[in-house]
Amino acid sequence: MKTTTTVFHGTSARSDKNLGTDLQRRRNSAPAQTQTRTLLPLTSNPKASRFSERVHQANERSMDASGDEGLATGSDQLMQAQAELWNHIFAYTRSMSLRCAVELGIPDAVHRLGGAATAPELAAALSLPPSRAPYLRRLMCLLAHAGFFSVSDDDATASYRLTPLSRLLVSAPGAGGGHGLSPFALAMLHPVVVSPSMSLASWFRAADARTAAARVPFEAAHGGRDLWAVAKDDREFGAAFNDAMACDGRFVMDVLVRDHGDVFRGLTSLVDVGGGSGGAARAIAAAFPNVRCSVLELPHVVTGVPPGERGGVEFVAGDMFENVPKADAVLLKWILHGWDDEKCVRLLRRCREAIPSRDAGGRVIVMDLVVGSNPADEKATETQLLWDVMMMGVVGSPERDEREWRKIFEDAGFSGYKIVAILGIRSVIEVYP
């Protein structure tokens, strides 16, 4: 776990040995053993840089080489580059194969079959035509290579087992079961979400903001409707999207409350702004009975939550940009990344008005993505960048690095913040008035 704490200069906030230095000073002077991170800028991609360096070296060798051996070396490097290019070109096949596996129910089927199954056994369990078994074997081969399943071919027929990746997709909870994240995979790979990526180039070229292509690509692909309008009009997609947000929220909150509950200790009240049907608030209330939890949501969301399913959580109907109920802490879970800086600052100001002073324990708890929060993990950084471009196409709002988070916190009048990277590609940010 890595933590970054920052207090803005020119504020009245207290200082201690971990506080009072700005981001630039920490980047320039932090010793290697400290927990302070130097974040990667949005444009930095070490993996891509190394690949570009390899291609550059290959080109130099190809141009400078004399004789057949040198030409062969240059050709080998070019073929390696082509193979990597093809890998990127056809990477969508991996995502679509994952969607296929989830739609068919393959992770659940392997789980029901005792944790291991051959392709013919899977075909039978899934009620697929026997003629599809050879094709299913090819699908499973790709998914196994990608790490979704492990494969044992001690016998004549390969047997596939669950891995940590595919166990995330298994519906059955508990020991030996899964975490039920299949709805998230289905929603994020839904044609409604994926189709706008086909018009990114035309969106970039559009100079006139009045043209359809100049809007957010999602809106251009869906007749001018934004994500929320499409989710309302398309009941199938709307249900899939709601299921995705609910399962992701349960997963993250289970981890946060179980392993990192200190963020809620000492509070007597908390309001979850934009908290949907109250899953996060109920998880906090169950783990910390002394914390009075409430949810601020739009009126139609509040009326859609039956009183018998509220679990002791109070629901308040309202507009988060106009007023936030008073509480010791405000929770913004996966909210700010959906809005531009201006709207974020406006919302954060309402949150600051709702909480007591820092000395009295007031804080805003932001659960969101900080690009480059773990620069040593290239896969995590790449995933954050993938998510950023996806958000650019779907809602237009940016994912932010620490510098960008700092700016909106400061513009909203906060005195400091602490980033704790404990939720995979996401972080918990405590923001202090």
Coordinates of C-alpha atoms in Angstrom, one line a residue:
M1 CA 0.0 0.0 0.0
K2 CA 1.3 3.4 -0.9
T3 CA 0.2 6.7 0.5
T4 CA 0.6 10.3 -0.6
T5 CA -0.4 13.2 1.6
T6 CA -0.4 16.8 0.5
V7 CA -1.2 20.1 2.2
F8 CA -1.6 23.1 0.0
H9 CA 0.7 26.1 0.6
G10 CA -1.0 29.2 1.9
T11 CA -3.6 27.4 4.0
S12 CA -4.1 27.2 7.7
A13 CA -4.0 23.5 7.9
R14 CA -1.7 21.9 10.5
S15 CA 1.6 20.5 9.3
D16 CA 3.6 17.5 10.4
K17 CA 6.6 15.5 9.0
N18 CA 4.4 14.0 6.3
L19 CA 2.7 17.2 5.3
G20 CA 3.5 20.6 4.0
T21 CA 5.5 19.8 0.8
D22 CA 4.0 20.2 -2.6
L23 CA 4.1 17.7 -5.5
Q24 CA 7.1 19.2 -7.3
R25 CA 9.3 19.2 -4.2
R26 CA 8.4 15.6 -3.4
R27 CA 9.2 14.6 -7.0
N28 CA 12.6 16.2 -6.8
S29 CA 13.7 15.3 -3.3
A30 CA 11.9 12.2 -2.0
P31 CA 14.4 9.4 -1.0
A32 CA 13.9 6.1 -2.7
Q33 CA 12.7 4.5 0.6
T34 CA 9.8 6.8 1.2
Q35 CA 6.2 6.0 0.4
T36 CA 5.8 9.1 -1.7
R37 CA 5.1 8.3 -5.4
T38 CA 6.3 10.1 -8.5
L39 CA 3.3 9.7 -10.8
L40 CA 3.6 9.0 -14.5
P41 CA 2.1 11.8 -16.7
L42 CA -0.8 10.8 -18.9
T43 CA 1.6 10.8 -22.0
S44 CA 4.0 8.4 -20.4
N45 CA 3.9 4.7 -21.3
P46 CA 7.2 2.9 -20.5
K47 CA 6.1 -0.3 -22.3
A48 CA 5.4 1.7 -25.5
S49 CA 8.7 3.6 -25.0
R50 CA 10.7 0.4 -24.8
F51 CA 8.9 -1.0 -27.9
S52 CA 9.6 2.2 -29.8
E53 CA 13.3 1.9 -28.7
R54 CA 13.4 -1.7 -30.0
V55 CA 12.0 -0.7 -33.4
H56 CA 14.4 2.3 -33.6
Q57 CA 17.3 0.0 -32.9
A58 CA 16.1 -2.5 -35.4
N59 CA 15.9 0.3 -38.1
E60 CA 19.4 1.4 -37.3
R61 CA 20.8 -2.1 -37.6
S62 CA 18.9 -2.6 -40.8
M63 CA 20.3 0.5 -42.4
D64 CA 23.8 0.1 -41.1
A65 CA 24.2 -3.6 -41.6
S66 CA 26.4 -4.9 -44.3
G67 CA 26.1 -8.5 -45.6
D68 CA 23.4 -11.2 -45.4
E69 CA 23.7 -11.6 -41.6
G70 CA 23.0 -8.0 -40.9
L71 CA 20.0 -8.0 -43.3
A72 CA 18.6 -11.1 -41.6
T73 CA 18.9 -9.4 -38.2
G74 CA 17.1 -6.4 -39.4
S75 CA 14.4 -8.5 -41.0
D76 CA 13.9 -10.5 -37.8
Q77 CA 13.3 -7.3 -35.8
L78 CA 10.8 -6.0 -38.4
M79 CA 8.9 -9.3 -38.3
Q80 CA 8.9 -9.0 -34.5
A81 CA 7.5 -5.5 -34.8
Q82 CA 4.8 -6.8 -37.3
A83 CA 3.8 -9.6 -34.9
E84 CA 3.4 -7.0 -32.1
L85 CA 1.4 -4.8 -34.4
W86 CA -0.9 -7.7 -35.3
N87 CA -1.3 -8.5 -31.6
H88 CA -2.7 -4.9 -31.1
I89 CA -4.8 -5.1 -34.2
F90 CA -6.5 -8.3 -33.2
A91 CA -6.6 -7.6 -29.4
Y92 CA -10.4 -6.9 -29.8
T93 CA -10.8 -10.6 -30.4
R94 CA -9.7 -11.3 -26.9
S95 CA -12.2 -8.9 -25.4
M96 CA -15.0 -10.4 -27.6
S97 CA -14.0 -13.9 -26.6
L98 CA -14.2 -12.9 -23.0
R99 CA -17.7 -11.5 -23.6
C100 CA -18.7 -14.8 -25.4
A101 CA -17.4 -16.8 -22.4
V102 CA -19.5 -14.8 -20.0
E103 CA -22.6 -14.9 -22.1
L104 CA -22.3 -18.6 -22.5
G105 CA -21.7 -19.0 -18.8
I106 CA -18.4 -20.8 -19.1
P107 CA -16.8 -19.7 -15.7
D108 CA -20.0 -20.8 -13.9
A109 CA -20.0 -24.1 -15.8
V110 CA -16.4 -24.9 -14.9
H111 CA -17.2 -24.1 -11.3
R112 CA -20.3 -26.3 -11.3
L113 CA -18.3 -29.2 -12.9
G114 CA -16.0 -29.2 -9.9
G115 CA -13.4 -26.7 -11.0
A116 CA -12.1 -28.5 -14.1
A117 CA -13.8 -29.4 -17.4
T118 CA -12.9 -30.5 -21.0
A119 CA -14.4 -28.7 -24.0
P120 CA -16.9 -31.6 -24.7
E121 CA -17.9 -31.5 -21.0
L122 CA -18.4 -27.7 -21.2
A123 CA -20.4 -28.1 -24.4
A124 CA -22.7 -30.6 -22.8
A125 CA -23.1 -28.5 -19.6
L126 CA -23.9 -25.4 -21.6
S127 CA -26.4 -27.3 -23.9
L128 CA -24.4 -26.4 -27.0
P129 CA -24.7 -28.5 -30.2
P130 CA -22.0 -31.3 -30.2
S131 CA -20.8 -29.9 -33.5
R132 CA -19.6 -26.8 -31.7
A133 CA -17.2 -28.6 -29.4
P134 CA -14.2 -28.2 -31.7
Y135 CA -14.9 -24.5 -32.0
L136 CA -15.3 -24.2 -28.2
R137 CA -11.9 -25.8 -27.8
R138 CA -10.4 -23.1 -30.0
L139 CA -12.1 -20.4 -27.9
M140 CA -10.8 -21.9 -24.7
C141 CA -7.3 -22.1 -26.1
L142 CA -7.3 -18.3 -26.6
L143 CA -8.8 -17.7 -23.2
A144 CA -6.3 -20.0 -21.5
H145 CA -3.4 -18.2 -23.3
A146 CA -4.8 -14.9 -22.0
G147 CA -4.9 -16.2 -18.4
F148 CA -8.6 -16.7 -17.9
F149 CA -8.2 -20.4 -17.5
S150 CA -5.3 -22.8 -16.8
V151 CA -5.1 -25.9 -19.0
S152 CA -3.9 -29.4 -18.2
D153 CA -3.3 -31.8 -21.1
D154 CA -2.0 -34.8 -19.2
D155 CA -4.7 -36.8 -20.9
A156 CA -5.6 -36.9 -24.6
T157 CA -8.2 -34.1 -24.0
A158 CA -7.3 -30.7 -22.5
S159 CA -8.9 -29.9 -19.2
Y160 CA -9.6 -26.3 -18.2
R161 CA -9.5 -24.9 -14.7
L162 CA -10.5 -21.5 -13.2
T163 CA -7.8 -18.9 -12.5
P164 CA -8.0 -15.8 -10.3
L165 CA -9.2 -13.9 -13.4
S166 CA -12.1 -16.2 -14.3
R167 CA -13.0 -16.7 -10.6
L168 CA -13.9 -13.0 -10.6
L169 CA -16.6 -13.8 -13.1
V170 CA -18.1 -16.8 -11.2
S171 CA -21.6 -15.9 -9.8
A172 CA -21.5 -18.2 -6.8
P173 CA -20.1 -16.4 -3.8
G174 CA -18.2 -17.8 -0.8
A175 CA -15.3 -20.3 -0.4
G176 CA -14.4 -21.8 -3.8
G177 CA -16.9 -19.5 -5.5
G178 CA -16.5 -16.2 -7.2
H179 CA -17.1 -12.5 -7.0
G180 CA -19.9 -12.0 -9.5
L181 CA -18.3 -9.5 -11.8
S182 CA -19.7 -10.9 -15.0
P183 CA -22.3 -8.1 -15.3
F184 CA -19.5 -5.5 -15.4
A185 CA -17.8 -7.4 -18.2
L186 CA -21.0 -7.6 -20.2
A187 CA -21.9 -4.0 -19.8
M188 CA -18.4 -2.6 -20.7
L189 CA -18.3 -4.8 -23.8
H190 CA -21.9 -4.1 -24.8
P191 CA -22.3 -2.8 -28.4
V192 CA -23.9 0.4 -27.0
V193 CA -20.6 1.2 -25.2
V194 CA -18.2 -0.2 -27.8
S195 CA -19.7 1.3 -31.0
P196 CA -18.7 4.9 -30.4
S197 CA -15.0 3.9 -30.7
M198 CA -15.6 3.4 -34.4
S199 CA -16.1 7.1 -34.9
L200 CA -13.2 8.5 -32.9
A201 CA -11.3 9.6 -35.9
S202 CA -14.2 11.6 -37.4
W203 CA -14.8 13.1 -33.9
F204 CA -11.1 14.3 -33.8
R205 CA -11.4 15.8 -37.2
A206 CA -14.5 17.8 -36.6
A207 CA -13.8 21.5 -36.1
D208 CA -17.4 22.8 -35.8
A209 CA -18.9 22.1 -32.3
R210 CA -22.3 22.2 -33.9
T211 CA -21.7 19.1 -36.1
A212 CA -22.7 15.7 -34.8
A213 CA -19.1 14.4 -35.0
A214 CA -17.9 17.2 -32.7
R215 CA -20.1 16.0 -29.8
V216 CA -18.9 13.2 -27.5
P217 CA -18.5 10.2 -29.8
F218 CA -21.1 8.2 -27.8
E219 CA -23.7 10.9 -28.6
A220 CA -22.7 11.0 -32.2
A221 CA -23.2 7.2 -32.4
H222 CA -26.6 7.3 -30.6
G223 CA -28.5 10.1 -32.3
G224 CA -27.4 12.8 -29.9
R225 CA -28.4 11.0 -26.7
D226 CA -26.0 10.7 -23.8
L227 CA -25.2 7.6 -21.8
W228 CA -28.0 8.2 -19.3
A229 CA -30.6 8.8 -22.0
V230 CA -29.7 5.6 -23.8
A231 CA -29.8 3.7 -20.6
K232 CA -33.3 5.0 -19.9
D233 CA -34.6 4.3 -23.5
D234 CA -32.9 0.9 -23.9
R235 CA -34.2 -1.2 -21.1
E236 CA -31.9 -4.1 -21.8
F237 CA -28.8 -1.9 -21.8
G238 CA -30.1 0.1 -18.8
A239 CA -30.5 -3.0 -16.8
A240 CA -27.1 -4.3 -17.8
F241 CA -25.5 -1.0 -16.9
N242 CA -27.2 -0.9 -13.5
D243 CA -26.2 -4.5 -12.8
A244 CA -22.6 -3.6 -13.7
M245 CA -22.4 -0.7 -11.3
A246 CA -24.0 -2.7 -8.5
C247 CA -21.7 -5.7 -8.8
D248 CA -18.6 -3.5 -9.0
G249 CA -19.7 -1.4 -6.0
R250 CA -20.3 -4.6 -3.9
F251 CA -16.9 -5.9 -4.9
V252 CA -15.0 -2.7 -4.1
M253 CA -16.9 -2.0 -0.9
D254 CA -16.4 -5.5 0.4
V255 CA -12.6 -5.1 0.0
L256 CA -12.6 -1.5 1.4
V257 CA -14.7 -2.3 4.5
R258 CA -13.0 -5.6 5.3
D259 CA -9.3 -4.6 4.7
H260 CA -9.2 -0.8 4.8
G261 CA -12.0 0.3 7.2
D262 CA -9.8 2.8 9.0
V263 CA -11.0 5.5 6.5
F264 CA -14.5 5.3 8.2
R265 CA -13.4 5.1 11.9
G266 CA -14.2 8.0 14.1
L267 CA -17.1 9.1 11.9
T268 CA -20.7 9.5 13.3
S269 CA -22.4 10.4 10.0
L270 CA -21.7 9.9 6.3
V271 CA -23.6 10.9 3.2
D272 CA -23.0 8.9 0.0
V273 CA -23.5 11.4 -2.8
G274 CA -24.9 9.8 -6.0
G275 CA -25.0 6.5 -4.1
G276 CA -27.6 4.8 -6.3
S277 CA -29.7 2.2 -4.5
G278 CA -27.5 2.5 -1.4
G279 CA -25.3 -0.6 -1.6
A280 CA -22.2 1.2 -0.4
A281 CA -24.0 3.0 2.4
R282 CA -25.5 -0.2 3.6
A283 CA -22.1 -1.9 3.6
I284 CA -20.6 0.9 5.7
A285 CA -23.6 0.9 8.1
A286 CA -23.4 -2.8 8.6
A287 CA -19.6 -2.7 9.3
F288 CA -19.8 0.4 11.4
P289 CA -23.1 0.6 13.3
N290 CA -22.2 3.9 15.0
V291 CA -22.0 5.7 11.6
R292 CA -25.4 7.1 10.5
C293 CA -25.4 6.7 6.7
S294 CA -27.6 8.4 4.1
V295 CA -27.7 8.6 0.4
L296 CA -28.3 11.7 -1.8
E297 CA -29.8 10.8 -5.1
L298 CA -32.1 12.1 -7.8
P299 CA -35.9 11.9 -6.9
H300 CA -36.6 9.1 -9.4
V301 CA -33.8 7.0 -8.0
V302 CA -35.0 7.5 -4.4
T303 CA -38.6 6.5 -5.2
G304 CA -37.3 3.4 -6.9
V305 CA -35.7 2.0 -3.7
P306 CA -38.4 0.1 -1.7
P307 CA -38.5 1.1 2.0
G308 CA -38.0 -2.6 2.9
E309 CA -34.7 -2.7 1.0
R310 CA -33.1 0.4 2.5
G311 CA -31.4 -1.4 5.4
G312 CA -31.6 1.5 7.9
V313 CA -30.0 4.0 5.4
E314 CA -31.8 7.3 5.0
F315 CA -32.5 8.4 1.4
V316 CA -32.6 12.1 0.5
A317 CA -33.8 13.4 -2.9
G318 CA -32.0 16.3 -4.3
D319 CA -29.5 17.8 -6.7
M320 CA -25.9 17.2 -5.6
F321 CA -24.7 20.4 -7.5
E322 CA -27.1 22.5 -5.4
N323 CA -27.0 21.1 -1.9
V324 CA -25.4 18.2 0.0
P325 CA -26.8 17.2 3.4
K326 CA -24.7 17.8 6.5
A327 CA -22.4 15.0 7.7
D328 CA -19.0 14.3 9.2
A329 CA -17.9 12.9 5.8
V330 CA -19.1 12.9 2.2
L331 CA -18.5 9.8 0.0
L332 CA -18.0 10.3 -3.7
K333 CA -17.6 6.8 -5.1
W334 CA -16.9 6.7 -8.8
I335 CA -18.6 10.1 -9.3
L336 CA -16.1 12.8 -10.1
H337 CA -14.6 11.0 -13.1
G338 CA -17.9 11.4 -14.9
W339 CA -17.7 15.2 -14.8
D340 CA -15.5 18.0 -16.2
D341 CA -13.4 20.1 -13.9
E342 CA -15.9 22.9 -13.6
K343 CA -18.7 20.6 -12.5
C344 CA -16.3 18.7 -10.1
V345 CA -15.2 22.0 -8.5
R346 CA -18.9 23.0 -8.1
L347 CA -19.8 19.7 -6.5
L348 CA -16.7 19.7 -4.2
R349 CA -17.6 23.1 -2.9
R350 CA -21.1 21.8 -2.0
C351 CA -19.4 19.0 -0.2
R352 CA -17.0 21.3 1.7
E353 CA -20.0 23.3 2.9
A354 CA -21.6 20.1 4.2
I355 CA -18.8 18.9 6.5
P356 CA -17.2 20.2 9.7
S357 CA -13.6 21.5 9.9
R358 CA -10.6 19.3 9.5
D359 CA -9.9 19.5 13.2
A360 CA -13.4 18.2 13.9
G361 CA -12.9 15.2 11.6
G362 CA -14.5 16.6 8.4
R363 CA -13.4 15.0 5.2
V364 CA -14.5 14.1 1.7
I365 CA -13.8 10.5 0.8
V366 CA -13.2 10.1 -3.0
M367 CA -13.0 6.6 -4.5
D368 CA -11.7 7.1 -8.0
L369 CA -8.9 6.5 -10.4
V370 CA -5.6 8.4 -10.1
V371 CA -3.6 7.8 -13.3
G372 CA -0.1 6.7 -12.6
S373 CA -0.9 5.9 -8.9
N374 CA 1.4 2.8 -9.1
P375 CA 4.1 3.6 -11.7
A376 CA 5.9 0.3 -11.0
D377 CA 2.9 -1.6 -12.3
E378 CA 2.8 -1.2 -16.1
K379 CA -0.3 -3.2 -16.5
A380 CA -2.2 -1.1 -14.0
T381 CA -1.1 2.1 -15.7
E382 CA -2.0 0.8 -19.1
T383 CA -5.5 -0.2 -17.8
Q384 CA -5.9 3.3 -16.4
L385 CA -5.0 4.8 -19.8
L386 CA -7.4 2.4 -21.6
W387 CA -10.2 3.5 -19.2
D388 CA -9.4 7.1 -19.8
V389 CA -9.8 6.9 -23.6
M390 CA -13.0 4.8 -23.1
M391 CA -14.4 7.6 -20.9
M392 CA -13.3 10.2 -23.5
G393 CA -15.5 8.5 -26.0
V394 CA -18.5 7.7 -23.8
V395 CA -18.9 10.7 -21.6
G396 CA -16.1 13.0 -22.5
S397 CA -14.8 13.5 -19.0
P398 CA -11.1 12.8 -18.2
E399 CA -9.4 10.4 -15.8
R400 CA -7.0 12.5 -13.8
D401 CA -3.4 12.2 -12.6
E402 CA -2.4 13.6 -9.2
R403 CA -1.6 17.0 -10.6
E404 CA -5.1 17.3 -12.0
W405 CA -6.8 16.1 -8.9
R406 CA -4.8 18.6 -6.9
K407 CA -6.0 21.4 -9.0
I408 CA -9.7 20.8 -8.6
F409 CA -9.3 20.2 -4.8
E410 CA -7.4 23.5 -4.5
D411 CA -9.9 25.3 -6.7
A412 CA -12.7 24.1 -4.5
G413 CA -11.1 25.5 -1.4
F414 CA -9.7 22.4 0.3
S415 CA -6.5 22.6 2.3
G416 CA -5.0 19.2 1.5
Y417 CA -5.5 15.6 0.6
K418 CA -4.2 12.1 1.0
I419 CA -4.1 9.4 -1.7
V420 CA -4.0 5.8 -0.7
A421 CA -3.6 3.3 -3.6
I422 CA -5.5 0.3 -2.2
L423 CA -8.2 -0.6 -4.7
G424 CA -6.3 -2.0 -7.8
I425 CA -6.4 0.7 -10.4
R426 CA -8.5 2.9 -8.2
S427 CA -7.5 4.8 -5.1
V428 CA -9.1 6.3 -2.0
I429 CA -8.5 10.0 -1.7
E430 CA -9.2 11.8 1.6
V431 CA -9.8 15.5 1.0
Y432 CA -9.6 17.9 3.9
P433 CA -11.4 21.3 4.3

